[in-house]
């Protein structure tokens, strides 16, 4: 079967959303963690074993001052074709045009996260609460989801953050390791 990271789900929105994170075979897989504007992702095991630290000293994309270009886009570089990272506006549309339900056991897998069900056509996508990487740690797994957008906000970058009780768009330093989810036209 096709990998979740490259399976497009039409929620009736401006873009189709991938069924899973970059690096994910199945929708419930956490996939890889990326710094904003970097195109190499790392597993939780690689981070905790010291292969990559997510800190300002290790960050290679700090000079990016605009929204991401295709060659800086982790989704586009890893999946090719017309896949890319969503913009801040596309995340806002996902939030506004979907009903969001937290689950503690997605499809019997034991994985926690949010199910986004389209108010337009009833189709849904699952975002696992994969937590985030800071330094050589992986934190908040099972209680927090952090997903980069392709959009820059002043010195920081926009990301989508959710917990069991909230979904917000915020901004942060690009050197944190967050999940990425693809969209395509």
PDB file of N, CA and C in Angstrom, residues 9-115:
ATOM      1  N   UNK A   9      -5.444  13.314   0.691  1.00  0.00           N
ATOM      2  CA  UNK A   9      -6.835  13.242   1.136  1.00  0.00           C
ATOM      3  C   UNK A   9      -7.513  14.558   0.764  1.00  0.00           C
ATOM      4  N   UNK A  10      -8.593  14.452  -0.003  1.00  0.00           N
ATOM      5  CA  UNK A  10      -9.326  15.640  -0.427  1.00  0.00           C
ATOM      6  C   UNK A  10     -10.390  15.969   0.612  1.00  0.00           C
ATOM      7  N   UNK A  11     -10.136  17.001   1.400  1.00  0.00           N
ATOM      8  CA  UNK A  11     -11.088  17.443   2.432  1.00  0.00           C
ATOM      9  C   UNK A  11     -12.036  18.522   1.903  1.00  0.00           C
ATOM     10  N   UNK A  12     -11.976  18.803   0.578  1.00  0.00           N
ATOM     11  CA  UNK A  12     -12.807  19.842  -0.002  1.00  0.00           C
ATOM     12  C   UNK A  12     -12.259  21.243   0.262  1.00  0.00           C
ATOM     13  N   UNK A  13     -10.984  21.329   0.591  1.00  0.00           N
ATOM     14  CA  UNK A  13     -10.341  22.610   0.878  1.00  0.00           C
ATOM     15  C   UNK A  13      -9.488  23.042  -0.316  1.00  0.00           C
ATOM     16  N   UNK A  14      -8.782  24.173  -0.175  1.00  0.00           N
ATOM     17  CA  UNK A  14      -7.945  24.683  -1.267  1.00  0.00           C
ATOM     18  C   UNK A  14      -6.871  23.700  -1.700  1.00  0.00           C
ATOM     19  N   UNK A  15      -6.341  22.926  -0.731  1.00  0.00           N
ATOM     20  CA  UNK A  15      -5.305  21.937  -1.029  1.00  0.00           C
ATOM     21  C   UNK A  15      -5.722  20.585  -0.460  1.00  0.00           C
ATOM     22  N   UNK A  16      -5.129  19.535  -1.016  1.00  0.00           N
ATOM     23  CA  UNK A  16      -5.306  18.197  -0.446  1.00  0.00           C
ATOM     24  C   UNK A  16      -4.241  18.023   0.630  1.00  0.00           C
ATOM     25  N   UNK A  17      -4.596  17.336   1.713  1.00  0.00           N
ATOM     26  CA  UNK A  17      -3.670  17.105   2.831  1.00  0.00           C
ATOM     27  C   UNK A  17      -3.167  15.674   2.796  1.00  0.00           C
ATOM     28  N   UNK A  18      -1.903  15.468   3.120  1.00  0.00           N
ATOM     29  CA  UNK A  18      -1.344  14.125   3.202  1.00  0.00           C
ATOM     30  C   UNK A  18      -1.991  13.374   4.366  1.00  0.00           C
ATOM     31  N   UNK A  19      -2.116  12.065   4.216  1.00  0.00           N
ATOM     32  CA  UNK A  19      -2.714  11.226   5.258  1.00  0.00           C
ATOM     33  C   UNK A  19      -1.765  11.004   6.426  1.00  0.00           C
ATOM     34  N   UNK A  20      -0.471  11.342   6.250  1.00  0.00           N
ATOM     35  CA  UNK A  20       0.498  11.131   7.320  1.00  0.00           C
ATOM     36  C   UNK A  20       1.655  12.114   7.238  1.00  0.00           C
ATOM     37  N   UNK A  21       2.468  12.127   8.276  1.00  0.00           N
ATOM     38  CA  UNK A  21       3.626  13.004   8.353  1.00  0.00           C
ATOM     39  C   UNK A  21       4.747  12.535   7.426  1.00  0.00           C
ATOM     40  N   UNK A  22       5.638  13.441   7.060  1.00  0.00           N
ATOM     41  CA  UNK A  22       6.806  13.046   6.274  1.00  0.00           C
ATOM     42  C   UNK A  22       7.618  12.038   7.098  1.00  0.00           C
ATOM     43  N   UNK A  23       7.931  10.912   6.468  1.00  0.00           N
ATOM     44  CA  UNK A  23       8.630   9.821   7.141  1.00  0.00           C
ATOM     45  C   UNK A  23       7.685   8.762   7.676  1.00  0.00           C
ATOM     46  N   UNK A  24       6.379   8.954   7.503  1.00  0.00           N
ATOM     47  CA  UNK A  24       5.383   8.030   8.068  1.00  0.00           C
ATOM     48  C   UNK A  24       4.860   7.060   7.017  1.00  0.00           C
ATOM     49  N   UNK A  25       4.915   5.779   7.353  1.00  0.00           N
ATOM     50  CA  UNK A  25       4.311   4.756   6.508  1.00  0.00           C
ATOM     51  C   UNK A  25       2.797   4.729   6.730  1.00  0.00           C
ATOM     52  N   UNK A  26       2.388   4.863   8.008  1.00  0.00           N
ATOM     53  CA  UNK A  26       0.973   4.819   8.391  1.00  0.00           C
ATOM     54  C   UNK A  26       0.554   6.149   9.007  1.00  0.00           C
ATOM     55  N   UNK A  27      -0.752   6.469   8.985  1.00  0.00           N
ATOM     56  CA  UNK A  27      -1.200   7.751   9.531  1.00  0.00           C
ATOM     57  C   UNK A  27      -0.810   7.974  10.990  1.00  0.00           C
ATOM     58  N   UNK A  28      -0.719   6.902  11.775  1.00  0.00           N
ATOM     59  CA  UNK A  28      -0.410   7.051  13.201  1.00  0.00           C
ATOM     60  C   UNK A  28       1.090   7.153  13.490  1.00  0.00           C
ATOM     61  N   UNK A  29       1.934   6.916  12.487  1.00  0.00           N
ATOM     62  CA  UNK A  29       3.384   7.008  12.693  1.00  0.00           C
ATOM     63  C   UNK A  29       3.792   8.463  12.895  1.00  0.00           C
ATOM     64  N   UNK A  30       4.722   8.690  13.822  1.00  0.00           N
ATOM     65  CA  UNK A  30       5.171  10.064  14.084  1.00  0.00           C
ATOM     66  C   UNK A  30       5.969  10.637  12.922  1.00  0.00           C
ATOM     67  N   UNK A  31       6.687   9.815  12.202  1.00  0.00           N
ATOM     68  CA  UNK A  31       7.505  10.312  11.102  1.00  0.00           C
ATOM     69  C   UNK A  31       8.778  10.963  11.626  1.00  0.00           C
ATOM     70  N   UNK A  32       9.303  11.895  10.854  1.00  0.00           N
ATOM     71  CA  UNK A  32      10.583  12.537  11.158  1.00  0.00           C
ATOM     72  C   UNK A  32      10.373  13.926  11.745  1.00  0.00           C
ATOM     73  N   UNK A  33      11.389  14.393  12.464  1.00  0.00           N
ATOM     74  CA  UNK A  33      11.395  15.749  13.023  1.00  0.00           C
ATOM     75  C   UNK A  33      12.360  16.607  12.211  1.00  0.00           C
ATOM     76  N   UNK A  34      11.949  17.818  11.903  1.00  0.00           N
ATOM     77  CA  UNK A  34      12.727  18.734  11.077  1.00  0.00           C
ATOM     78  C   UNK A  34      12.853  20.087  11.763  1.00  0.00           C
ATOM     79  N   UNK A  35      13.992  20.746  11.561  1.00  0.00           N
ATOM     80  CA  UNK A  35      14.093  22.167  11.881  1.00  0.00           C
ATOM     81  C   UNK A  35      13.490  22.925  10.695  1.00  0.00           C
ATOM     82  N   UNK A  36      12.971  24.119  10.946  1.00  0.00           N
ATOM     83  CA  UNK A  36      12.330  24.890   9.881  1.00  0.00           C
ATOM     84  C   UNK A  36      13.352  25.300   8.820  1.00  0.00           C
ATOM     85  N   UNK A  37      13.045  24.997   7.549  1.00  0.00           N
ATOM     86  CA  UNK A  37      13.919  25.361   6.446  1.00  0.00           C
ATOM     87  C   UNK A  37      15.011  24.348   6.174  1.00  0.00           C
ATOM     88  N   UNK A  38      15.096  23.300   6.981  1.00  0.00           N
ATOM     89  CA  UNK A  38      16.046  22.218   6.725  1.00  0.00           C
ATOM     90  C   UNK A  38      15.287  21.039   6.119  1.00  0.00           C
ATOM     91  N   UNK A  39      15.963  20.282   5.276  1.00  0.00           N
ATOM     92  CA  UNK A  39      15.260  19.235   4.527  1.00  0.00           C
ATOM     93  C   UNK A  39      15.634  17.814   4.947  1.00  0.00           C
ATOM     94  N   UNK A  40      16.532  17.677   5.921  1.00  0.00           N
ATOM     95  CA  UNK A  40      16.862  16.357   6.460  1.00  0.00           C
ATOM     96  C   UNK A  40      16.115  16.185   7.774  1.00  0.00           C
ATOM     97  N   UNK A  41      15.361  15.100   7.856  1.00  0.00           N
ATOM     98  CA  UNK A  41      14.603  14.816   9.066  1.00  0.00           C
ATOM     99  C   UNK A  41      15.276  13.731   9.889  1.00  0.00           C
ATOM    100  N   UNK A  42      14.885  13.667  11.153  1.00  0.00           N
ATOM    101  CA  UNK A  42      15.491  12.722  12.086  1.00  0.00           C
ATOM    102  C   UNK A  42      14.418  12.013  12.895  1.00  0.00           C
ATOM    103  N   UNK A  43      14.660  10.745  13.204  1.00  0.00           N
ATOM    104  CA  UNK A  43      13.748   9.989  14.059  1.00  0.00           C
ATOM    105  C   UNK A  43      13.994  10.388  15.514  1.00  0.00           C
ATOM    106  N   UNK A  44      13.033  10.066  16.371  1.00  0.00           N
ATOM    107  CA  UNK A  44      13.196  10.320  17.805  1.00  0.00           C
ATOM    108  C   UNK A  44      14.439   9.606  18.329  1.00  0.00           C
ATOM    109  N   UNK A  45      14.694   8.388  17.848  1.00  0.00           N
ATOM    110  CA  UNK A  45      15.849   7.618  18.291  1.00  0.00           C
ATOM    111  C   UNK A  45      17.154   8.305  17.896  1.00  0.00           C
ATOM    112  N   UNK A  46      17.197   8.876  16.694  1.00  0.00           N
ATOM    113  CA  UNK A  46      18.399   9.594  16.265  1.00  0.00           C
ATOM    114  C   UNK A  46      18.649  10.815  17.154  1.00  0.00           C
ATOM    115  N   UNK A  47      17.575  11.504  17.512  1.00  0.00           N
ATOM    116  CA  UNK A  47      17.720  12.700  18.353  1.00  0.00           C
ATOM    117  C   UNK A  47      18.221  12.322  19.744  1.00  0.00           C
ATOM    118  N   UNK A  48      17.573  11.335  20.365  1.00  0.00           N
ATOM    119  CA  UNK A  48      17.945  10.981  21.742  1.00  0.00           C
ATOM    120  C   UNK A  48      19.303  10.297  21.819  1.00  0.00           C
ATOM    121  N   UNK A  49      19.785   9.714  20.701  1.00  0.00           N
ATOM    122  CA  UNK A  49      21.113   9.087  20.709  1.00  0.00           C
ATOM    123  C   UNK A  49      22.215  10.059  20.289  1.00  0.00           C
ATOM    124  N   UNK A  50      21.860  11.323  20.040  1.00  0.00           N
ATOM    125  CA  UNK A  50      22.870  12.332  19.767  1.00  0.00           C
ATOM    126  C   UNK A  50      23.255  12.526  18.316  1.00  0.00           C
ATOM    127  N   UNK A  51      22.534  11.900  17.374  1.00  0.00           N
ATOM    128  CA  UNK A  51      22.838  12.089  15.953  1.00  0.00           C
ATOM    129  C   UNK A  51      22.612  13.550  15.554  1.00  0.00           C
ATOM    130  N   UNK A  52      21.556  14.155  16.084  1.00  0.00           N
ATOM    131  CA  UNK A  52      21.245  15.556  15.784  1.00  0.00           C
ATOM    132  C   UNK A  52      20.662  16.212  17.024  1.00  0.00           C
ATOM    133  N   UNK A  53      21.222  17.360  17.395  1.00  0.00           N
ATOM    134  CA  UNK A  53      20.637  18.183  18.459  1.00  0.00           C
ATOM    135  C   UNK A  53      19.853  19.310  17.808  1.00  0.00           C
ATOM    136  N   UNK A  54      18.673  19.591  18.322  1.00  0.00           N
ATOM    137  CA  UNK A  54      17.865  20.694  17.813  1.00  0.00           C
ATOM    138  C   UNK A  54      18.102  21.905  18.712  1.00  0.00           C
ATOM    139  N   UNK A  55      19.113  22.685  18.335  1.00  0.00           N
ATOM    140  CA  UNK A  55      19.466  23.891  19.086  1.00  0.00           C
ATOM    141  C   UNK A  55      20.025  24.923  18.110  1.00  0.00           C
ATOM    142  N   UNK A  56      20.238  26.139  18.590  1.00  0.00           N
ATOM    143  CA  UNK A  56      20.677  27.212  17.697  1.00  0.00           C
ATOM    144  C   UNK A  56      22.052  26.932  17.090  1.00  0.00           C
ATOM    145  N   UNK A  57      22.919  26.238  17.818  1.00  0.00           N
ATOM    146  CA  UNK A  57      24.266  25.961  17.304  1.00  0.00           C
ATOM    147  C   UNK A  57      24.258  24.990  16.118  1.00  0.00           C
ATOM    148  N   UNK A  58      23.280  24.094  16.069  1.00  0.00           N
ATOM    149  CA  UNK A  58      23.207  23.086  15.008  1.00  0.00           C
ATOM    150  C   UNK A  58      22.356  23.530  13.821  1.00  0.00           C
ATOM    151  N   UNK A  59      21.673  24.646  13.970  1.00  0.00           N
ATOM    152  CA  UNK A  59      20.690  25.094  12.980  1.00  0.00           C
ATOM    153  C   UNK A  59      21.375  25.710  11.767  1.00  0.00           C
ATOM    154  N   UNK A  60      21.028  25.224  10.567  1.00  0.00           N
ATOM    155  CA  UNK A  60      21.684  25.691   9.346  1.00  0.00           C
ATOM    156  C   UNK A  60      20.839  26.637   8.504  1.00  0.00           C
ATOM    157  N   UNK A  61      19.597  26.880   8.896  1.00  0.00           N
ATOM    158  CA  UNK A  61      18.694  27.679   8.047  1.00  0.00           C
ATOM    159  C   UNK A  61      18.341  29.032   8.654  1.00  0.00           C
ATOM    160  N   UNK A  62      19.128  29.513   9.582  1.00  0.00           N
ATOM    161  CA  UNK A  62      18.772  30.760  10.277  1.00  0.00           C
ATOM    162  C   UNK A  62      18.779  31.982   9.364  1.00  0.00           C
ATOM    163  N   UNK A  63      19.443  31.908   8.226  1.00  0.00           N
ATOM    164  CA  UNK A  63      19.501  33.054   7.322  1.00  0.00           C
ATOM    165  C   UNK A  63      18.256  33.207   6.446  1.00  0.00           C
ATOM    166  N   UNK A  64      17.357  32.234   6.445  1.00  0.00           N
ATOM    167  CA  UNK A  64      16.148  32.326   5.612  1.00  0.00           C
ATOM    168  C   UNK A  64      15.254  33.426   6.167  1.00  0.00           C
ATOM    169  N   UNK A  65      14.925  34.407   5.319  1.00  0.00           N
ATOM    170  CA  UNK A  65      14.176  35.571   5.795  1.00  0.00           C
ATOM    171  C   UNK A  65      12.798  35.702   5.154  1.00  0.00           C
ATOM    172  N   UNK A  66      12.413  34.733   4.324  1.00  0.00           N
ATOM    173  CA  UNK A  66      11.119  34.773   3.649  1.00  0.00           C
ATOM    174  C   UNK A  66      10.441  33.409   3.814  1.00  0.00           C
ATOM    175  N   UNK A  67       9.221  33.289   3.290  1.00  0.00           N
ATOM    176  CA  UNK A  67       8.573  31.985   3.259  1.00  0.00           C
ATOM    177  C   UNK A  67       9.482  31.003   2.506  1.00  0.00           C
ATOM    178  N   UNK A  68       9.341  29.726   2.798  1.00  0.00           N
ATOM    179  CA  UNK A  68      10.238  28.728   2.224  1.00  0.00           C
ATOM    180  C   UNK A  68      10.091  28.603   0.711  1.00  0.00           C
ATOM    181  N   UNK A  69      11.221  28.458   0.053  1.00  0.00           N
ATOM    182  CA  UNK A  69      11.259  28.161  -1.379  1.00  0.00           C
ATOM    183  C   UNK A  69      11.255  26.634  -1.522  1.00  0.00           C
ATOM    184  N   UNK A  70      10.922  26.105  -2.721  1.00  0.00           N
ATOM    185  CA  UNK A  70      10.843  24.647  -2.876  1.00  0.00           C
ATOM    186  C   UNK A  70      12.082  23.894  -2.390  1.00  0.00           C
ATOM    187  N   UNK A  71      13.287  24.414  -2.644  1.00  0.00           N
ATOM    188  CA  UNK A  71      14.505  23.705  -2.253  1.00  0.00           C
ATOM    189  C   UNK A  71      14.756  23.748  -0.742  1.00  0.00           C
ATOM    190  N   UNK A  72      13.990  24.582  -0.008  1.00  0.00           N
ATOM    191  CA  UNK A  72      14.095  24.676   1.453  1.00  0.00           C
ATOM    192  C   UNK A  72      12.940  23.962   2.146  1.00  0.00           C
ATOM    193  N   UNK A  73      12.018  23.441   1.363  1.00  0.00           N
ATOM    194  CA  UNK A  73      10.769  22.856   1.851  1.00  0.00           C
ATOM    195  C   UNK A  73      10.962  21.353   2.079  1.00  0.00           C
ATOM    196  N   UNK A  74      10.900  20.920   3.338  1.00  0.00           N
ATOM    197  CA  UNK A  74      11.158  19.523   3.684  1.00  0.00           C
ATOM    198  C   UNK A  74      10.202  18.564   2.970  1.00  0.00           C
ATOM    199  N   UNK A  75       8.945  18.953   2.819  1.00  0.00           N
ATOM    200  CA  UNK A  75       7.980  18.081   2.144  1.00  0.00           C
ATOM    201  C   UNK A  75       8.339  17.949   0.671  1.00  0.00           C
ATOM    202  N   UNK A  76       8.577  19.079   0.014  1.00  0.00           N
ATOM    203  CA  UNK A  76       8.884  19.047  -1.418  1.00  0.00           C
ATOM    204  C   UNK A  76      10.172  18.256  -1.690  1.00  0.00           C
ATOM    205  N   UNK A  77      11.216  18.502  -0.902  1.00  0.00           N
ATOM    206  CA  UNK A  77      12.495  17.818  -1.128  1.00  0.00           C
ATOM    207  C   UNK A  77      12.366  16.316  -0.879  1.00  0.00           C
ATOM    208  N   UNK A  78      11.601  15.927   0.136  1.00  0.00           N
ATOM    209  CA  UNK A  78      11.495  14.504   0.480  1.00  0.00           C
ATOM    210  C   UNK A  78      10.480  13.737  -0.347  1.00  0.00           C
ATOM    211  N   UNK A  79       9.402  14.391  -0.788  1.00  0.00           N
ATOM    212  CA  UNK A  79       8.350  13.671  -1.517  1.00  0.00           C
ATOM    213  C   UNK A  79       8.305  13.995  -3.004  1.00  0.00           C
ATOM    214  N   UNK A  80       8.851  15.152  -3.404  1.00  0.00           N
ATOM    215  CA  UNK A  80       8.870  15.518  -4.815  1.00  0.00           C
ATOM    216  C   UNK A  80       7.495  15.890  -5.350  1.00  0.00           C
ATOM    217  N   UNK A  81       7.394  15.857  -6.667  1.00  0.00           N
ATOM    218  CA  UNK A  81       6.131  16.188  -7.325  1.00  0.00           C
ATOM    219  C   UNK A  81       5.637  17.570  -6.923  1.00  0.00           C
ATOM    220  N   UNK A  82       4.314  17.676  -6.705  1.00  0.00           N
ATOM    221  CA  UNK A  82       3.764  18.964  -6.293  1.00  0.00           C
ATOM    222  C   UNK A  82       3.503  19.009  -4.791  1.00  0.00           C
ATOM    223  N   UNK A  83       4.104  18.111  -4.038  1.00  0.00           N
ATOM    224  CA  UNK A  83       3.998  18.130  -2.584  1.00  0.00           C
ATOM    225  C   UNK A  83       4.802  19.289  -2.019  1.00  0.00           C
ATOM    226  N   UNK A  84       4.270  19.900  -0.951  1.00  0.00           N
ATOM    227  CA  UNK A  84       4.966  20.999  -0.283  1.00  0.00           C
ATOM    228  C   UNK A  84       4.418  21.145   1.124  1.00  0.00           C
ATOM    229  N   UNK A  85       5.073  22.003   1.927  1.00  0.00           N
ATOM    230  CA  UNK A  85       4.583  22.290   3.269  1.00  0.00           C
ATOM    231  C   UNK A  85       3.398  23.249   3.177  1.00  0.00           C
ATOM    232  N   UNK A  86       2.426  23.122   4.083  1.00  0.00           N
ATOM    233  CA  UNK A  86       1.298  24.051   4.083  1.00  0.00           C
ATOM    234  C   UNK A  86       1.721  25.437   4.582  1.00  0.00           C
ATOM    235  N   UNK A  87       1.005  26.437   4.128  1.00  0.00           N
ATOM    236  CA  UNK A  87       1.227  27.793   4.612  1.00  0.00           C
ATOM    237  C   UNK A  87       0.427  28.013   5.900  1.00  0.00           C
ATOM    238  N   UNK A  88       0.706  29.096   6.553  1.00  0.00           N
ATOM    239  CA  UNK A  88      -0.061  29.477   7.740  1.00  0.00           C
ATOM    240  C   UNK A  88      -1.541  29.614   7.383  1.00  0.00           C
ATOM    241  N   UNK A  89      -1.837  30.208   6.228  1.00  0.00           N
ATOM    242  CA  UNK A  89      -3.224  30.386   5.768  1.00  0.00           C
ATOM    243  C   UNK A  89      -3.917  29.041   5.548  1.00  0.00           C
ATOM    244  N   UNK A  90      -3.196  28.069   5.014  1.00  0.00           N
ATOM    245  CA  UNK A  90      -3.791  26.744   4.774  1.00  0.00           C
ATOM    246  C   UNK A  90      -4.066  26.021   6.087  1.00  0.00           C
ATOM    247  N   UNK A  91      -3.207  26.205   7.100  1.00  0.00           N
ATOM    248  CA  UNK A  91      -3.516  25.653   8.417  1.00  0.00           C
ATOM    249  C   UNK A  91      -4.754  26.316   9.007  1.00  0.00           C
ATOM    250  N   UNK A  92      -4.892  27.626   8.827  1.00  0.00           N
ATOM    251  CA  UNK A  92      -6.085  28.320   9.332  1.00  0.00           C
ATOM    252  C   UNK A  92      -7.350  27.777   8.672  1.00  0.00           C
ATOM    253  N   UNK A  93      -7.281  27.508   7.358  1.00  0.00           N
ATOM    254  CA  UNK A  93      -8.426  26.939   6.655  1.00  0.00           C
ATOM    255  C   UNK A  93      -8.748  25.542   7.207  1.00  0.00           C
ATOM    256  N   UNK A  94      -7.721  24.724   7.465  1.00  0.00           N
ATOM    257  CA  UNK A  94      -7.934  23.395   8.038  1.00  0.00           C
ATOM    258  C   UNK A  94      -8.695  23.515   9.369  1.00  0.00           C
ATOM    259  N   UNK A  95      -8.267  24.453  10.200  1.00  0.00           N
ATOM    260  CA  UNK A  95      -8.928  24.655  11.496  1.00  0.00           C
ATOM    261  C   UNK A  95     -10.357  25.165  11.347  1.00  0.00           C
ATOM    262  N   UNK A  96     -10.561  26.090  10.427  1.00  0.00           N
ATOM    263  CA  UNK A  96     -11.880  26.713  10.269  1.00  0.00           C
ATOM    264  C   UNK A  96     -12.899  25.817   9.581  1.00  0.00           C
ATOM    265  N   UNK A  97     -12.442  24.925   8.720  1.00  0.00           N
ATOM    266  CA  UNK A  97     -13.370  24.127   7.913  1.00  0.00           C
ATOM    267  C   UNK A  97     -13.413  22.655   8.310  1.00  0.00           C
ATOM    268  N   UNK A  98     -12.822  22.341   9.472  1.00  0.00           N
ATOM    269  CA  UNK A  98     -12.885  20.969   9.971  1.00  0.00           C
ATOM    270  C   UNK A  98     -13.353  20.966  11.416  1.00  0.00           C
ATOM    271  N   UNK A  99     -14.034  19.893  11.789  1.00  0.00           N
ATOM    272  CA  UNK A  99     -14.292  19.616  13.193  1.00  0.00           C
ATOM    273  C   UNK A  99     -13.085  18.856  13.717  1.00  0.00           C
ATOM    274  N   UNK A 100     -12.636  19.200  14.915  1.00  0.00           N
ATOM    275  CA  UNK A 100     -11.434  18.609  15.479  1.00  0.00           C
ATOM    276  C   UNK A 100     -11.802  17.817  16.729  1.00  0.00           C
ATOM    277  N   UNK A 101     -11.374  16.557  16.770  1.00  0.00           N
ATOM    278  CA  UNK A 101     -11.646  15.701  17.922  1.00  0.00           C
ATOM    279  C   UNK A 101     -10.336  15.059  18.366  1.00  0.00           C
ATOM    280  N   UNK A 102     -10.011  15.184  19.648  1.00  0.00           N
ATOM    281  CA  UNK A 102      -8.844  14.515  20.225  1.00  0.00           C
ATOM    282  C   UNK A 102      -9.191  13.051  20.455  1.00  0.00           C
ATOM    283  N   UNK A 103      -8.245  12.167  20.159  1.00  0.00           N
ATOM    284  CA  UNK A 103      -8.425  10.753  20.470  1.00  0.00           C
ATOM    285  C   UNK A 103      -7.207  10.247  21.244  1.00  0.00           C
ATOM    286  N   UNK A 104      -7.452   9.347  22.190  1.00  0.00           N
ATOM    287  CA  UNK A 104      -6.363   8.717  22.937  1.00  0.00           C
ATOM    288  C   UNK A 104      -5.950   7.381  22.333  1.00  0.00           C
ATOM    289  N   UNK A 105      -6.678   6.946  21.275  1.00  0.00           N
ATOM    290  CA  UNK A 105      -6.429   5.614  20.737  1.00  0.00           C
ATOM    291  C   UNK A 105      -6.868   5.577  19.273  1.00  0.00           C
ATOM    292  N   UNK A 106      -6.062   6.194  18.399  1.00  0.00           N
ATOM    293  CA  UNK A 106      -6.437   6.279  16.985  1.00  0.00           C
ATOM    294  C   UNK A 106      -6.504   4.891  16.343  1.00  0.00           C
ATOM    295  N   UNK A 107      -7.691   4.532  15.878  1.00  0.00           N
ATOM    296  CA  UNK A 107      -7.927   3.243  15.191  1.00  0.00           C
ATOM    297  C   UNK A 107      -7.327   2.045  15.928  1.00  0.00           C
ATOM    298  N   UNK A 108      -7.378   2.084  17.262  1.00  0.00           N
ATOM    299  CA  UNK A 108      -6.883   0.966  18.050  1.00  0.00           C
ATOM    300  C   UNK A 108      -5.367   0.862  18.146  1.00  0.00           C
ATOM    301  N   UNK A 109      -4.640   1.910  17.720  1.00  0.00           N
ATOM    302  CA  UNK A 109      -3.172   1.865  17.716  1.00  0.00           C
ATOM    303  C   UNK A 109      -2.565   2.328  19.039  1.00  0.00           C
ATOM    304  N   UNK A 110      -3.368   2.953  19.912  1.00  0.00           N
ATOM    305  CA  UNK A 110      -2.837   3.509  21.149  1.00  0.00           C
ATOM    306  C   UNK A 110      -2.176   4.862  20.973  1.00  0.00           C
ATOM    307  N   UNK A 111      -2.205   5.391  19.749  1.00  0.00           N
ATOM    308  CA  UNK A 111      -1.566   6.684  19.455  1.00  0.00           C
ATOM    309  C   UNK A 111      -2.575   7.814  19.677  1.00  0.00           C
ATOM    310  N   UNK A 112      -2.106   8.857  20.377  1.00  0.00           N
ATOM    311  CA  UNK A 112      -2.944  10.017  20.677  1.00  0.00           C
ATOM    312  C   UNK A 112      -2.732  11.105  19.632  1.00  0.00           C
ATOM    313  N   UNK A 113      -3.796  11.893  19.419  1.00  0.00           N
ATOM    314  CA  UNK A 113      -3.696  13.007  18.479  1.00  0.00           C
ATOM    315  C   UNK A 113      -5.056  13.546  18.118  1.00  0.00           C
ATOM    316  N   UNK A 114      -5.085  14.377  17.069  1.00  0.00           N
ATOM    317  CA  UNK A 114      -6.310  15.027  16.620  1.00  0.00           C
ATOM    318  C   UNK A 114      -6.775  14.460  15.288  1.00  0.00           C
ATOM    319  N   UNK A 115      -8.080  14.234  15.205  1.00  0.00           N
ATOM    320  CA  UNK A 115      -8.721  13.861  13.942  1.00  0.00           C
ATOM    321  C   UNK A 115      -9.424  15.112  13.421  1.00  0.00           C
TER     322      UNK A 115
END
